[in-house]
Each structure stands twice: as structure tokens, then as C-alpha cells.
Coordinates of C-alpha atoms and ligand atoms in Angstrom, one line a residue:
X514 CA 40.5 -16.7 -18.0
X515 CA 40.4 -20.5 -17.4
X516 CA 38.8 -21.5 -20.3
X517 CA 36.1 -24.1 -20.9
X518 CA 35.6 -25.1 -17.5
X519 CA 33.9 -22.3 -16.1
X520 CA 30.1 -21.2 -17.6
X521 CA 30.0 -17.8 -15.8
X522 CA 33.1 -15.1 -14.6
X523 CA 34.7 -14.4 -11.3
X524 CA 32.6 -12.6 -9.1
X525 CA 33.9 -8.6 -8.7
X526 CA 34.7 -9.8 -5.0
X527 CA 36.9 -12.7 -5.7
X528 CA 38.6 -11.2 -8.4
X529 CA 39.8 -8.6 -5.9
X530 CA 40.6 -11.1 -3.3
X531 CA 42.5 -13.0 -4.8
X532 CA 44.4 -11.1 -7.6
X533 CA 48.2 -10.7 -6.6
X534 CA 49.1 -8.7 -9.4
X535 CA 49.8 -5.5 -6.9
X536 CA 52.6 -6.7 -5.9
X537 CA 54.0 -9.7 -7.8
X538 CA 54.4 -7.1 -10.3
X539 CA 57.4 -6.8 -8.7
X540 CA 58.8 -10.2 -10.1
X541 CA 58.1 -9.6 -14.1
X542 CA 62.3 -9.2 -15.2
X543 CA 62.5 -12.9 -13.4
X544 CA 58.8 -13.8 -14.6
X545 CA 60.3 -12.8 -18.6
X546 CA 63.7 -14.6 -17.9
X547 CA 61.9 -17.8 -17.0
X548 CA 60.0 -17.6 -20.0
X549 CA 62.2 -16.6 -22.4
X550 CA 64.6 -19.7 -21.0
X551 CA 61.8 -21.7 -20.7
X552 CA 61.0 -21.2 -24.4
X553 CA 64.0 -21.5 -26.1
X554 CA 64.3 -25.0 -24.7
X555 CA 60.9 -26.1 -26.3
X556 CA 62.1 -24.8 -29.3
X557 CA 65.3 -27.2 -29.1
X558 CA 63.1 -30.3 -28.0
X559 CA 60.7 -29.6 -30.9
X560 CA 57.9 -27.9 -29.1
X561 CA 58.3 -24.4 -30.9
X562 CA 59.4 -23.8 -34.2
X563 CA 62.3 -21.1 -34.9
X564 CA 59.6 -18.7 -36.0
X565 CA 57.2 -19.2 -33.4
X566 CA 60.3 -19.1 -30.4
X567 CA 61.3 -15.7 -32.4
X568 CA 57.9 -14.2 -32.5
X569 CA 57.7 -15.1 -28.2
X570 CA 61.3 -13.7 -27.9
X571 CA 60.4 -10.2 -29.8
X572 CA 56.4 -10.2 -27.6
X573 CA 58.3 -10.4 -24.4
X574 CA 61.3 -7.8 -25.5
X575 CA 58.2 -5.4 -26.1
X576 CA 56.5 -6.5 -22.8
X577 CA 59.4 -6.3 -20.6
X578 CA 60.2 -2.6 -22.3
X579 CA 56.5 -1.4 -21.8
X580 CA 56.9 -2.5 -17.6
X581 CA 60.2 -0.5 -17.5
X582 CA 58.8 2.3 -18.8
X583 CA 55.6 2.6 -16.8
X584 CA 53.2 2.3 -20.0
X585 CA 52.2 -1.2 -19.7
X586 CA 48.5 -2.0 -18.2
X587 CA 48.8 -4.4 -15.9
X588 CA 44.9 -6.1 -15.5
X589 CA 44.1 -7.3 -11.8
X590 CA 41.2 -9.6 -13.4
X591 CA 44.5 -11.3 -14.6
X592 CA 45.3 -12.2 -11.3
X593 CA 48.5 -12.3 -11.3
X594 CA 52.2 -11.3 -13.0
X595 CA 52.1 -15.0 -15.0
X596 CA 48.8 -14.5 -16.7
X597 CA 49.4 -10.8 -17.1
X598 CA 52.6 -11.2 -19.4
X599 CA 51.2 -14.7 -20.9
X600 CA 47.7 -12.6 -22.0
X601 CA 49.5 -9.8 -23.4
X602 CA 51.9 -11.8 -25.3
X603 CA 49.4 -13.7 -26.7
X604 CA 47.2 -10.5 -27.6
X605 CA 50.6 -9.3 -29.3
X606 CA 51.4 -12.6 -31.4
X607 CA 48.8 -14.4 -31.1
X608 CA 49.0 -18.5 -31.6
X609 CA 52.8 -19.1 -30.7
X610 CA 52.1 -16.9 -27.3
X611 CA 49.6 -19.7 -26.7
X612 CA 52.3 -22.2 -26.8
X613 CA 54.5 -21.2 -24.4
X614 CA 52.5 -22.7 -21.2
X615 CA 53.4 -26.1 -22.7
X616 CA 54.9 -28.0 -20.1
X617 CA 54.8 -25.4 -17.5
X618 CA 52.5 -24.2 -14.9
X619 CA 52.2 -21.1 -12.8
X620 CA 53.2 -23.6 -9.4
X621 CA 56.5 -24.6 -10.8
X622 CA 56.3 -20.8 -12.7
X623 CA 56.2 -18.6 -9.2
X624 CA 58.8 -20.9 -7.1
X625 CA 60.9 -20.0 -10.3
X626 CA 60.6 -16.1 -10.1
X627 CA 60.8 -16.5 -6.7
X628 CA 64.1 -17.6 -6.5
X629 CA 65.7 -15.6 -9.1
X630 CA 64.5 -13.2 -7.4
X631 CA 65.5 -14.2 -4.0
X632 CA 68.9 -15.2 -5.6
X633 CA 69.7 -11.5 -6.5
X634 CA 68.5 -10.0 -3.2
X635 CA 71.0 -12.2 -1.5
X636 CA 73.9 -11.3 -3.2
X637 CA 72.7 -7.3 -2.8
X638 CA 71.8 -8.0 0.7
X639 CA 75.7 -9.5 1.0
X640 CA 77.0 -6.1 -1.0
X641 CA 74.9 -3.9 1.6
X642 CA 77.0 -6.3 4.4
X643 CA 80.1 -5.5 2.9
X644 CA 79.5 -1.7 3.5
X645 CA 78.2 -2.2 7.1
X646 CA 81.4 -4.3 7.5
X647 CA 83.7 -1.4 6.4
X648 CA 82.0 1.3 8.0
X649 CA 82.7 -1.0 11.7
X650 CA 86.2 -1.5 10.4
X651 CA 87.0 2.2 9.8
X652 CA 86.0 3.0 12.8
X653 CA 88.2 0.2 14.2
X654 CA 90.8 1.8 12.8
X655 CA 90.0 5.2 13.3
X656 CA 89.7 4.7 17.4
X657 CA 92.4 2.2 17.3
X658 CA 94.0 2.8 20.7
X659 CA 91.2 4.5 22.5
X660 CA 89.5 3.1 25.7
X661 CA 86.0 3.0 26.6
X662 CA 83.3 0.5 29.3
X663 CA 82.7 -3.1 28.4
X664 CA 79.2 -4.0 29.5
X665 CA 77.6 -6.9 31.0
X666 CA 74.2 -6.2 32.7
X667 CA 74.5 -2.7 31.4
X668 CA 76.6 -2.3 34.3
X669 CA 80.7 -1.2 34.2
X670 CA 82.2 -4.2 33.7
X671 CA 86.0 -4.1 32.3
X672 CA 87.5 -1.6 30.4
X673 CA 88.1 -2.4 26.4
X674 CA 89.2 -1.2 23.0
X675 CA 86.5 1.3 21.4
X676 CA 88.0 -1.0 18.2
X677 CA 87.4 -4.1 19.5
X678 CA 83.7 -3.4 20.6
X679 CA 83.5 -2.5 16.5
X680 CA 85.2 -5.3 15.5
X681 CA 82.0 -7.2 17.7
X682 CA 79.7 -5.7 15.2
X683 CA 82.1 -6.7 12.8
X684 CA 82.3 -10.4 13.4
X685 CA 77.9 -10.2 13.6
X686 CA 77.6 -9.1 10.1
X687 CA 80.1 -11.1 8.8
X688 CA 78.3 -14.0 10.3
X689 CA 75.2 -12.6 8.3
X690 CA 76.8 -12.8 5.1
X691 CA 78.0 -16.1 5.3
X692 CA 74.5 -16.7 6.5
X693 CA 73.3 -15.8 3.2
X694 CA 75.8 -16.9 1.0
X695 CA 74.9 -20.6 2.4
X696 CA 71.1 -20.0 1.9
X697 CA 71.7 -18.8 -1.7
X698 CA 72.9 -22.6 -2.7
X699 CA 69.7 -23.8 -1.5
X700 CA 67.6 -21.0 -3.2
X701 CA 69.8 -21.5 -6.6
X702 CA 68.3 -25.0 -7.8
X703 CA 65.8 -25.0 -10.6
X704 CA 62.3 -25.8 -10.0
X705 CA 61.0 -25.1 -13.6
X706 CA 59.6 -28.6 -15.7
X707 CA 57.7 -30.0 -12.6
X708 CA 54.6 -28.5 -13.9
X709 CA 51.7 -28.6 -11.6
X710 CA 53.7 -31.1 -9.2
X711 CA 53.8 -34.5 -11.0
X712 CA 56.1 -33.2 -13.9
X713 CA 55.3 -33.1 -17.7
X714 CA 55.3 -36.1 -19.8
X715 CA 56.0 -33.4 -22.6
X716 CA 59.4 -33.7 -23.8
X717 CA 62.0 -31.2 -22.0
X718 CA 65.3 -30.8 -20.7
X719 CA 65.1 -29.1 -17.3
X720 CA 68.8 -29.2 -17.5
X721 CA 69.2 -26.9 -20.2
X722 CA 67.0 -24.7 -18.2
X723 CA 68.8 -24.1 -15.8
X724 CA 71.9 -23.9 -17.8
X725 CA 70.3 -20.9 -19.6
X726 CA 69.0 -19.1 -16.2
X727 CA 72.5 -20.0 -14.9
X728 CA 71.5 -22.5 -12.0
X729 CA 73.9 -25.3 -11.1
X730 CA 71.3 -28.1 -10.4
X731 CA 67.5 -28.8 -10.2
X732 CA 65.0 -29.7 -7.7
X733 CA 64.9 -33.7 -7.6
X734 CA 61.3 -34.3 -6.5
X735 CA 58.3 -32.2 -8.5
X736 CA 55.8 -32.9 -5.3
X737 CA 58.5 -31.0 -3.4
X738 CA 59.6 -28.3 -5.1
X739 CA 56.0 -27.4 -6.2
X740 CA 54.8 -27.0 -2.2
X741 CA 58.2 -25.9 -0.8
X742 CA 59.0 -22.4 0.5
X743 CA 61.7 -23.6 2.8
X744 CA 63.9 -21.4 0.6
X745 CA 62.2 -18.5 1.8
X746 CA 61.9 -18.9 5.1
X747 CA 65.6 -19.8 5.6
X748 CA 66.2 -16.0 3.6
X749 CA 63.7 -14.4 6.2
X750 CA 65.4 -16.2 9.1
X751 CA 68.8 -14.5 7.8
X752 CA 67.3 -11.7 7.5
X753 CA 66.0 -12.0 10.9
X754 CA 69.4 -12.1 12.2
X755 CA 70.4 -9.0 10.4
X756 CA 67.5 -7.1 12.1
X757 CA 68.4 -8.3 15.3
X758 CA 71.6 -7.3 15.0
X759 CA 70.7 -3.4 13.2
X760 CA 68.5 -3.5 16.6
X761 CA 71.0 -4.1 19.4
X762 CA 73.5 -1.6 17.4
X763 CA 70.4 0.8 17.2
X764 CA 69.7 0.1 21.3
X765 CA 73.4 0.8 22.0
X766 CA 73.3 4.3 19.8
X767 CA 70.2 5.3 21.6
X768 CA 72.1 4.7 25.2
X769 CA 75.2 6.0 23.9
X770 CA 73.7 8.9 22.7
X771 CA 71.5 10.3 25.5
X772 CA 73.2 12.6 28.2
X773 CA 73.5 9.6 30.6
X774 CA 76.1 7.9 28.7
X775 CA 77.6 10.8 26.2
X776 CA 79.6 8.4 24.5
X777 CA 78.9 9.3 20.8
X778 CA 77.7 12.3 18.6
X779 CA 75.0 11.2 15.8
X780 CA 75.9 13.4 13.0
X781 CA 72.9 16.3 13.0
X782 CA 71.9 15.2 9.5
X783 CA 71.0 11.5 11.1
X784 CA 68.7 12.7 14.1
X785 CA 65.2 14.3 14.3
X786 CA 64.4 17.3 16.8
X787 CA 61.3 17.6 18.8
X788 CA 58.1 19.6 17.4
X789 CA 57.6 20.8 20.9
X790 CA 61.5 21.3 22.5
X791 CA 63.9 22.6 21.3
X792 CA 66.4 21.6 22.8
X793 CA 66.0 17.9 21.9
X794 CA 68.5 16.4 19.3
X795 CA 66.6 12.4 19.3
X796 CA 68.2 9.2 17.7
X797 CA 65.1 8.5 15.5
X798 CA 67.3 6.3 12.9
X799 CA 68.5 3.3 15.3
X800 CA 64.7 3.9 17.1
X801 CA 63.1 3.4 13.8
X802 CA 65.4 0.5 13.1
X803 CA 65.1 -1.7 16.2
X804 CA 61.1 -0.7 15.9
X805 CA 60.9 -2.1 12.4
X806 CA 63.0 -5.5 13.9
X807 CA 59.2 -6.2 14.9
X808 CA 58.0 -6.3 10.9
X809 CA 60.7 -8.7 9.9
X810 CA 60.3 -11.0 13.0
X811 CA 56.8 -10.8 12.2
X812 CA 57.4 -11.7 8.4
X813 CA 59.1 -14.5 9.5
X814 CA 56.3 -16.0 11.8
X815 CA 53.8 -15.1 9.1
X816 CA 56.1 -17.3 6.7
X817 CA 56.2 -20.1 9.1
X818 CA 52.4 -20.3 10.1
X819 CA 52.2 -20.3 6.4
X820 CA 53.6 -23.5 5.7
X821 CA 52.5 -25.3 8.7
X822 CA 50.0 -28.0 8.2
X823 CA 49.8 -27.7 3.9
X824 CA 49.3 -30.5 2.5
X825 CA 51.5 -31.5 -0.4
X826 CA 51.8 -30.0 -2.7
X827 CA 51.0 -26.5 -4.0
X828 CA 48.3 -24.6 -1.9
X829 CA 47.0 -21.2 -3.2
X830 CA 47.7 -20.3 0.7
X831 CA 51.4 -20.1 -0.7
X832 CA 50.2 -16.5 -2.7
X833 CA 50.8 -15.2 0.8
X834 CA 54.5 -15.7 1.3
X835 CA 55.1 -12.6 -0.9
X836 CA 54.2 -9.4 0.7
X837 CA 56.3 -10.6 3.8
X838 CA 59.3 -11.8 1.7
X839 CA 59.0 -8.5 0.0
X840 CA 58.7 -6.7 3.3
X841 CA 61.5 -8.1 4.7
X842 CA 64.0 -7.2 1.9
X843 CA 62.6 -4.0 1.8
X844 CA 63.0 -3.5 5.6
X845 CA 66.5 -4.7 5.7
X846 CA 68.0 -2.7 3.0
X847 CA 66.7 0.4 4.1
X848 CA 67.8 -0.4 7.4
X849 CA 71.3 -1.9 6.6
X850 CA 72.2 1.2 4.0
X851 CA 71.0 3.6 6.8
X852 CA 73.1 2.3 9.5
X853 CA 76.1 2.7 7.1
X854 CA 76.0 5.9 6.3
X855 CA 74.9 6.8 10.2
X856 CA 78.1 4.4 11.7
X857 CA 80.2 6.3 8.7
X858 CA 79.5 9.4 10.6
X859 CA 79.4 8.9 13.9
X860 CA 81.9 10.1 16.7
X861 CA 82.9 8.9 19.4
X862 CA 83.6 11.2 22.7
X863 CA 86.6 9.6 23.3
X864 CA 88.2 11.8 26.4
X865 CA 84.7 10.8 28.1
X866 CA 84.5 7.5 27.3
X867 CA 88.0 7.3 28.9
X868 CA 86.9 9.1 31.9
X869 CA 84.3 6.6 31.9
X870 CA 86.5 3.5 32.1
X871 CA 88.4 5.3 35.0
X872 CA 85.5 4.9 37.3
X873 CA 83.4 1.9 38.2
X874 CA 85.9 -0.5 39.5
X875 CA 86.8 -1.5 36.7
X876 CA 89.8 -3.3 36.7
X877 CA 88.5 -5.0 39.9
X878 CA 89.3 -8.7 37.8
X879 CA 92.7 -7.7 37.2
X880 CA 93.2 -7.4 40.5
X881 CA 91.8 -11.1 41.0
X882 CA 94.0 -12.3 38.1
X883 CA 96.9 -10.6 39.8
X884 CA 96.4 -12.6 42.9
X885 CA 95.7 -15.9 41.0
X886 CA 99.5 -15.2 40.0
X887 CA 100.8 -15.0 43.4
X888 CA 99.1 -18.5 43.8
X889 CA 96.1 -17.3 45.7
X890 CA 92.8 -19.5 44.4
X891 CA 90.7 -17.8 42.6
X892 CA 87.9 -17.8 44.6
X893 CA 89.8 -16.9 47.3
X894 CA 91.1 -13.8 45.2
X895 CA 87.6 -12.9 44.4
X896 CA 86.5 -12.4 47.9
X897 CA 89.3 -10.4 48.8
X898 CA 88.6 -8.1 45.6
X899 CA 85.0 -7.9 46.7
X900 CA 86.3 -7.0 50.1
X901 CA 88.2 -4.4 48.9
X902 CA 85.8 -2.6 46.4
X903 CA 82.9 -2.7 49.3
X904 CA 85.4 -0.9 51.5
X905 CA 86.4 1.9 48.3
X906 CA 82.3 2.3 47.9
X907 CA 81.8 2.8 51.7
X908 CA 85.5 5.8 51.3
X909 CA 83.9 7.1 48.0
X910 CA 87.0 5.6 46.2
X911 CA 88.0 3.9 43.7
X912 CA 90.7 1.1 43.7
X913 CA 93.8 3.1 42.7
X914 CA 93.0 5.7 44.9
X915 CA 94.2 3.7 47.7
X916 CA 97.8 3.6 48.5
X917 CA 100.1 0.3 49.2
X918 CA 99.4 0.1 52.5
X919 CA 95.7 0.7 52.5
X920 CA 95.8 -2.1 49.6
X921 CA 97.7 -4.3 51.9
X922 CA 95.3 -5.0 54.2
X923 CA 93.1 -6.8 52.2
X924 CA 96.2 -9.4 51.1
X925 CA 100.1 -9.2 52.1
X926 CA 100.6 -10.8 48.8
X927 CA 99.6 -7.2 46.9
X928 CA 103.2 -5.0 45.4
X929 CA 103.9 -2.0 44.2
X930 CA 103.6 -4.1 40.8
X931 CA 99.6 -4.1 41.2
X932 CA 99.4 0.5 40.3
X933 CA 100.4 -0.9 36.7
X934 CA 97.8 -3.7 36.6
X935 CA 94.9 -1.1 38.0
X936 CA 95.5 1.1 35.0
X937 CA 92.9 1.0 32.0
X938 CA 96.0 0.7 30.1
X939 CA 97.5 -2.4 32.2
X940 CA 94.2 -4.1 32.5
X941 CA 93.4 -4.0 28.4
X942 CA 96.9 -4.6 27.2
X943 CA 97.0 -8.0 29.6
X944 CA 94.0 -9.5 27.3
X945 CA 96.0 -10.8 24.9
X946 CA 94.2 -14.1 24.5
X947 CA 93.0 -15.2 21.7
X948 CA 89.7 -12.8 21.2
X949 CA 90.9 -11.0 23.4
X950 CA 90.6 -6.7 23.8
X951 CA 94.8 -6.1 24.1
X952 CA 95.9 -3.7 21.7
X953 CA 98.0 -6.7 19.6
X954 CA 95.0 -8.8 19.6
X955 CA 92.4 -6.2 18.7
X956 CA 95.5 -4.9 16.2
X957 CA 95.8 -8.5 14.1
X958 CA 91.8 -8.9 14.3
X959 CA 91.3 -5.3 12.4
X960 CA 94.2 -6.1 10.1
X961 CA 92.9 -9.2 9.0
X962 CA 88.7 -7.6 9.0
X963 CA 90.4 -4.7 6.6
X964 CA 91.8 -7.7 4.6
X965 CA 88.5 -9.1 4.4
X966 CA 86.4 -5.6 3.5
X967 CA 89.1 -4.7 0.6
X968 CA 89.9 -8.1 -0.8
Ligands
LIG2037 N1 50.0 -16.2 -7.9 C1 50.2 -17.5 -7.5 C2 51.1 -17.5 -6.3 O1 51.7 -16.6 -6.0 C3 50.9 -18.3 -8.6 C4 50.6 -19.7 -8.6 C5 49.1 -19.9 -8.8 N2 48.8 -21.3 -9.0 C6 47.6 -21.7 -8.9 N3 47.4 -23.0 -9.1 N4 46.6 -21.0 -8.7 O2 51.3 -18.5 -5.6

């Protein structure tokens, strides 16, 4: 395969070691795209005739067709998806194939299939956000209204809109998106014409390139672009985020789920039973997803050890950044189409989950906020609060059990006004700050979210 150089062949083992051809098949439809682009700019700066840029045109049409279809043989002593299509194109039209490494080699070749690649995963990635999106906005709207805990510490904290806990979610996968949308400008610059890393003293026009692959700029330094993978690990690090945020949805299904809290119903067709109880209905989806948060982290670290300490410029160590970056988009889409059609389905128990904000002390901070408005400090107001919800614990109470009286021992300042502020319905409505859970708040932020999913 390398020509003169060599007197004898790869050894059996290191042709197995390092072939990559098992999975950069994956890449061929951006592998052909750079060639054919690649190609028909020789052609135009004299390095192919018409016939010769025809004949490589027609081999890779065939090629490409063969791959789709199943029938084509890819050859691991080939190494990889470059030297599989280049050998079979030249077996196919002979001489011309032979030309079309001129000016090109496989470093500047793979950070080019790369990101064509990585450029279309983004914007399917961004499509699979826009479905997550909806599916929180519908249920935003759906639940608009209904009450349910807010949580710090996992412990009761204040009550909130079921919507605007959706609308979270919301605002985390929107931030994803954008995420991605910002890496794709780094991913879409054209690396193709710097050759092994020094460029080509061969005459091309890297602009036209990426004209034809439909890039708006290329990469300004060829010692760069031929080492870099920063590209990559910015996509994995979005991903990461993604994952991290499939896995705290997926923690918060699980709790929500179980008997304890029996705040939602996982549609049957999106949980598992047990082999062994019967009774069991079990949450396997979000477990599998905040399990499988551990293969994209670890992607990411695997992308990052990578890199550190190569020395410029391309290192066959860099082979190893695509199982992971496969891995990860894999992972990811499985996981973000999965949660979609799961959230799509899911149902919230809604006369529990108000139950549930009726207990706990609650509205304990509205209380405080109510005395910060008759001029008491605020930490003043806090200790009386704290006064008063040790003293409901010790009666087995809660706050608006207690009549005006009993509430008037802990401050003279408290009124018949304060039943109102207790209520679930008092306490949200007040939050009508900016962000904030009140029903005009959380009203506006869905309105403008459904503007965002269906514009
Ligand atoms: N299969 C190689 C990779 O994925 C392509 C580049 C090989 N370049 C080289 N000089 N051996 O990185």
C-alpha cells in the first residue's frame, strides 16, 4: 500500500491494529463529497483533464452506490475509508484515479470528513432539540394552571407552576441548541489543501473548495488545522451538556415515579417490569439514560487526554477521536428522541401533586415576605417564621391550620390578610418577577417558548 518505500508487507498484527476501516466506514458520503469537490477543482487549475475529472466523477458515483447498497467490499488491509475508496477507484479507472491524491493527503482528508460529518450531526442534533423543546412546551401548556413542590435539597421548598418547572427544561435545551449552533461555525471552515501540514506547492484554490462543499471560510494555518480536534471536543462538550441534562430529567422521572413521590404516570409502553415481581412497573428509560450520561462524559475525557501533550501536527494517536465522537452522537440521539416520545406521554397526577404542595410548610417565605411588607427586617421576619413552623411541627400542623389568634402570637403585625398569602394559589400568583412561577409570568414565558418551537 505505500509504495516503494517499504521491501516487505504489514505484519497480520499491525494490519489489524491499526486498520480503522470498521468504523470510519461510517464517513464514506463525506469521504466521496470531499473528493468529488476536491477533484473538480484540480480539473479547473489544470491538474485533471475533463476526461480524466469525468472518469473519477462516474468511479466514485459507482463507489458511493455499491456502499449504499451493502455490496461493496470494504478491505481492512486498506486501513482505512480514504485508501478504501481511492484503491477501488483506481482499480475501476485506473490512471486518472491515481491522480486524485494530488495535492491532498489523508491528514487534511479526515479533518475534512470529519467535519462534514460533524456539521450534519449538529444541525440533526438541533432538530432532535427542537422536539425535546415542544414536547416540554406542551406539557407547559397542557398543565398550565396546575400546582405542584418546588425543590431545593430535595426537600419541600415553595410551591410552583407544574408549567414553569417544564418551561426549566425548556430554557436547558434551548441553551443546548444554541450551544451547538455556535460550535457548528467553528466546525464549518475548510481544512482541505493543507496537505500533510505544510500545504501544497501544487496549484489550487482551497477557496473554491469550500465554495463547492458549501463552507464559508478556510482554516488559516495548515500546521493547525492538520493537528486540531478542538472542533470535536467543543461538539462532545455540548453534547456533554445535553446528557447532563437527559440525566437530571431522567433522575427526576425516577423520583417522580416511584410510590414515594406519585407525581407522574410513565406511559406502560415506556417502562420495563420485573422478571421476578410482578407487581413492579420500573422507569428503565430515564435509568438507562442518566447511566449512559457516564459513556458520553467518558467520550469526552477520552477526547481530551487525546489531545493533550501531541506535538504539532498530525499524530496517528488522532485515529482515536472517532469511536468516541461516534459514540457520543449515537448516545445522544437515542437518548434525546427517547425522552421525547416518553415526556410526549407522560402524566402528571395533578390532584396529588396539589395535595403535595398543601403540606410541607410551604408557603412559610410568603409569610416572611408578608412581614418584610409591614416593615419588619427580614431577618427578623425569618425568625419569627421559623418560630412559628417549629411550634406547627411540635401541634402536627401546618401554617394555615392555625387561626388569627394562634398566628398572632408570633407577631401583632400578622391580619386576616395573611389566610390569602398562605394559599398555594396566593403564594405562586405573588411571583410575578421577572422568571418568576406567577401564572402571568409562567403565561408570557410559554407563549413566547411556543413562539420559539413553531416559528
Ligand atoms: N485513518 C486516519 C485517521 O483517522 C487518517 C489519517 C491518516 N494519516 C496518516 N498519516 N496515517 O486519523
Amino acid at each position: 500500500m505505500w509504495g516503494g518505500r517499504f521491501e516487505a508487507g504489514t505484519a497480520a498484527s499491525v494490519e489489524a491494529f491499526t486498520a480503522s476501516i470498521h468504523y470510519d466506514s461510517r464517513l464514506y458520503k463525506y469521504d466521496i463529497a470531499g473528493s468529488r469537490a476536491h477533484a473538480t477543482m484540480l480539473k479547473d487549475n489544470g491538474l485533471l483533464s475533463a476526461e480524466e475529472l469525468a472518469a473519477i466523477l462516474g468511479g466514485l458515483a459507482e463507489i458511493e452506490n455499491e456502499i449504499d447498497g451493502g455490496t461493496f467490499e470494504f478491505r481492512r488491509e486498506l486501513e482505512d475509508i480514504h485508501m478504501n475508496i481511492e484503491k477501488a477507484l483506481i482499480e475501476r479507472i485506473g490512471p486518472a484515479g491515481a491522480k486524485l491524491h494530488s495535492a491532498r493527503s489523508r491528514n487534511d482528508q479526515i479533518a475534512l470528513d470529519l467535519r462534514l460529518y460533524l456539521r450534519d450531526e449538529c444541525d440533526r442534533l438541533m432538530d432532535l432539540l427542537d422536539a425535546v423543546r415542544g414536547a416540554f412546551v406542551s406539557l407547559g401548556r397542557t398543565y398550565l394552571g396546575k400546582f405542584m413542590p418546588g425543590y431545593t435539597h430535595l426537600q419541600r421548598a415553595q410551591p410552583v407552576l407544574i408549567s414553569h418547572h417544564m418551561l426549566a427544561y425548556f430554557e436547558m435545551f434551548s441553551r443546548d441548541r444554541e450551544r451547538l449552533a455556535d460550535c457548528r461555525k467553528r466546525i464549518n471552515i475548510m481544512p482541505l489543501g493543507c496537505a500533510a501540514m505544510a500545504g501544497t506547492g501544487l496549484p489550487i484554490d482551497r477557496r473554491q473548495v469550500a465554495e463547492l462543499l458549501d463552507f464559508p471560510e478556510v482554516t488559516a494555518n495548515s500546521m493547525d488545522t492538520s493537528g486540531d480536534r478542538d472542533f470535536a471536543i467543543e461538539f462532545v462538550s455540548c453534547c456533554t451538556l445535553i446528557h447532563l441534562h437527559l440525566s437530571r430529567l431522567s433522575e427526576e422521572l425516577v423520583l417522580w415515579s416511584s410510590q414515594e413521590f406519585a407525581f407522574v404516570d410513565i406511559d406502560d409502553r415506556f417502562c420495563t417490569g420485573s422478571s421476578i415481581m410482578p407487581q413492579k412497573k420500573n422507569p428503565d428509560i430515564p435509568e438507562l439514560i442518566r447511566g449512559k450520561t457516564g459513556r458520553v462524559v467518558g467520550s469526552l475525557m477520552a477526547l481530551i487526554t487525546l489531545v493533550k501533550g501531541l506535538p504539532l501536527t498530525y499524530n496517528r494517536d488522532l485515529q482515536e477521536d472517532k469511536e468516541p465522537v461516534f459514540d457520543t452522537v449515537d448516545t445522544v440521539s437515542a437518548s434525546l428522541a427517547i425522552t421525547t416520545e416518553l415526556m410526549a406521554n407522560l402524566k402528571f397526577k395533578t390532584a396529588r401533586l396539589d395535595e403535595a404542595t398543601r403540606t410541607g410548610f410551604m408557603t412559610a417565605t410568603d409569610l416572611a415576605d408578608y412581614l418584610v411588607l409591614k416593615n419588619i427586617p427580614f431577618r427578623d421576619a425569618h425568625s419569627i417564621v421559623g418560630k412559628a413552623v417549629a411550634s406547627c411541627i411540635e401541634r402536627g400542623c401546618e401554617l394555615t391550620d392555625l387561626n388569627l389568634a394562634e398566628l398572632q402570637e408570633f407577631s401583632p403585625m400578622i391580619g386576616k390578610d395573611l389566610f390569602e398569602v398562605l394559599s398555594v394559589e396566593g403564594s405562586v400568583n405573588s411571583r410575578i418577577s421577572e422568571g418568576g412561577t406567577s401564572l402571568i409570568r409562567v403565561t408570557e414565558a410559554l407563549e413566547k417558548a411556543e413562539q420559539e418551537v413553531t416559528g
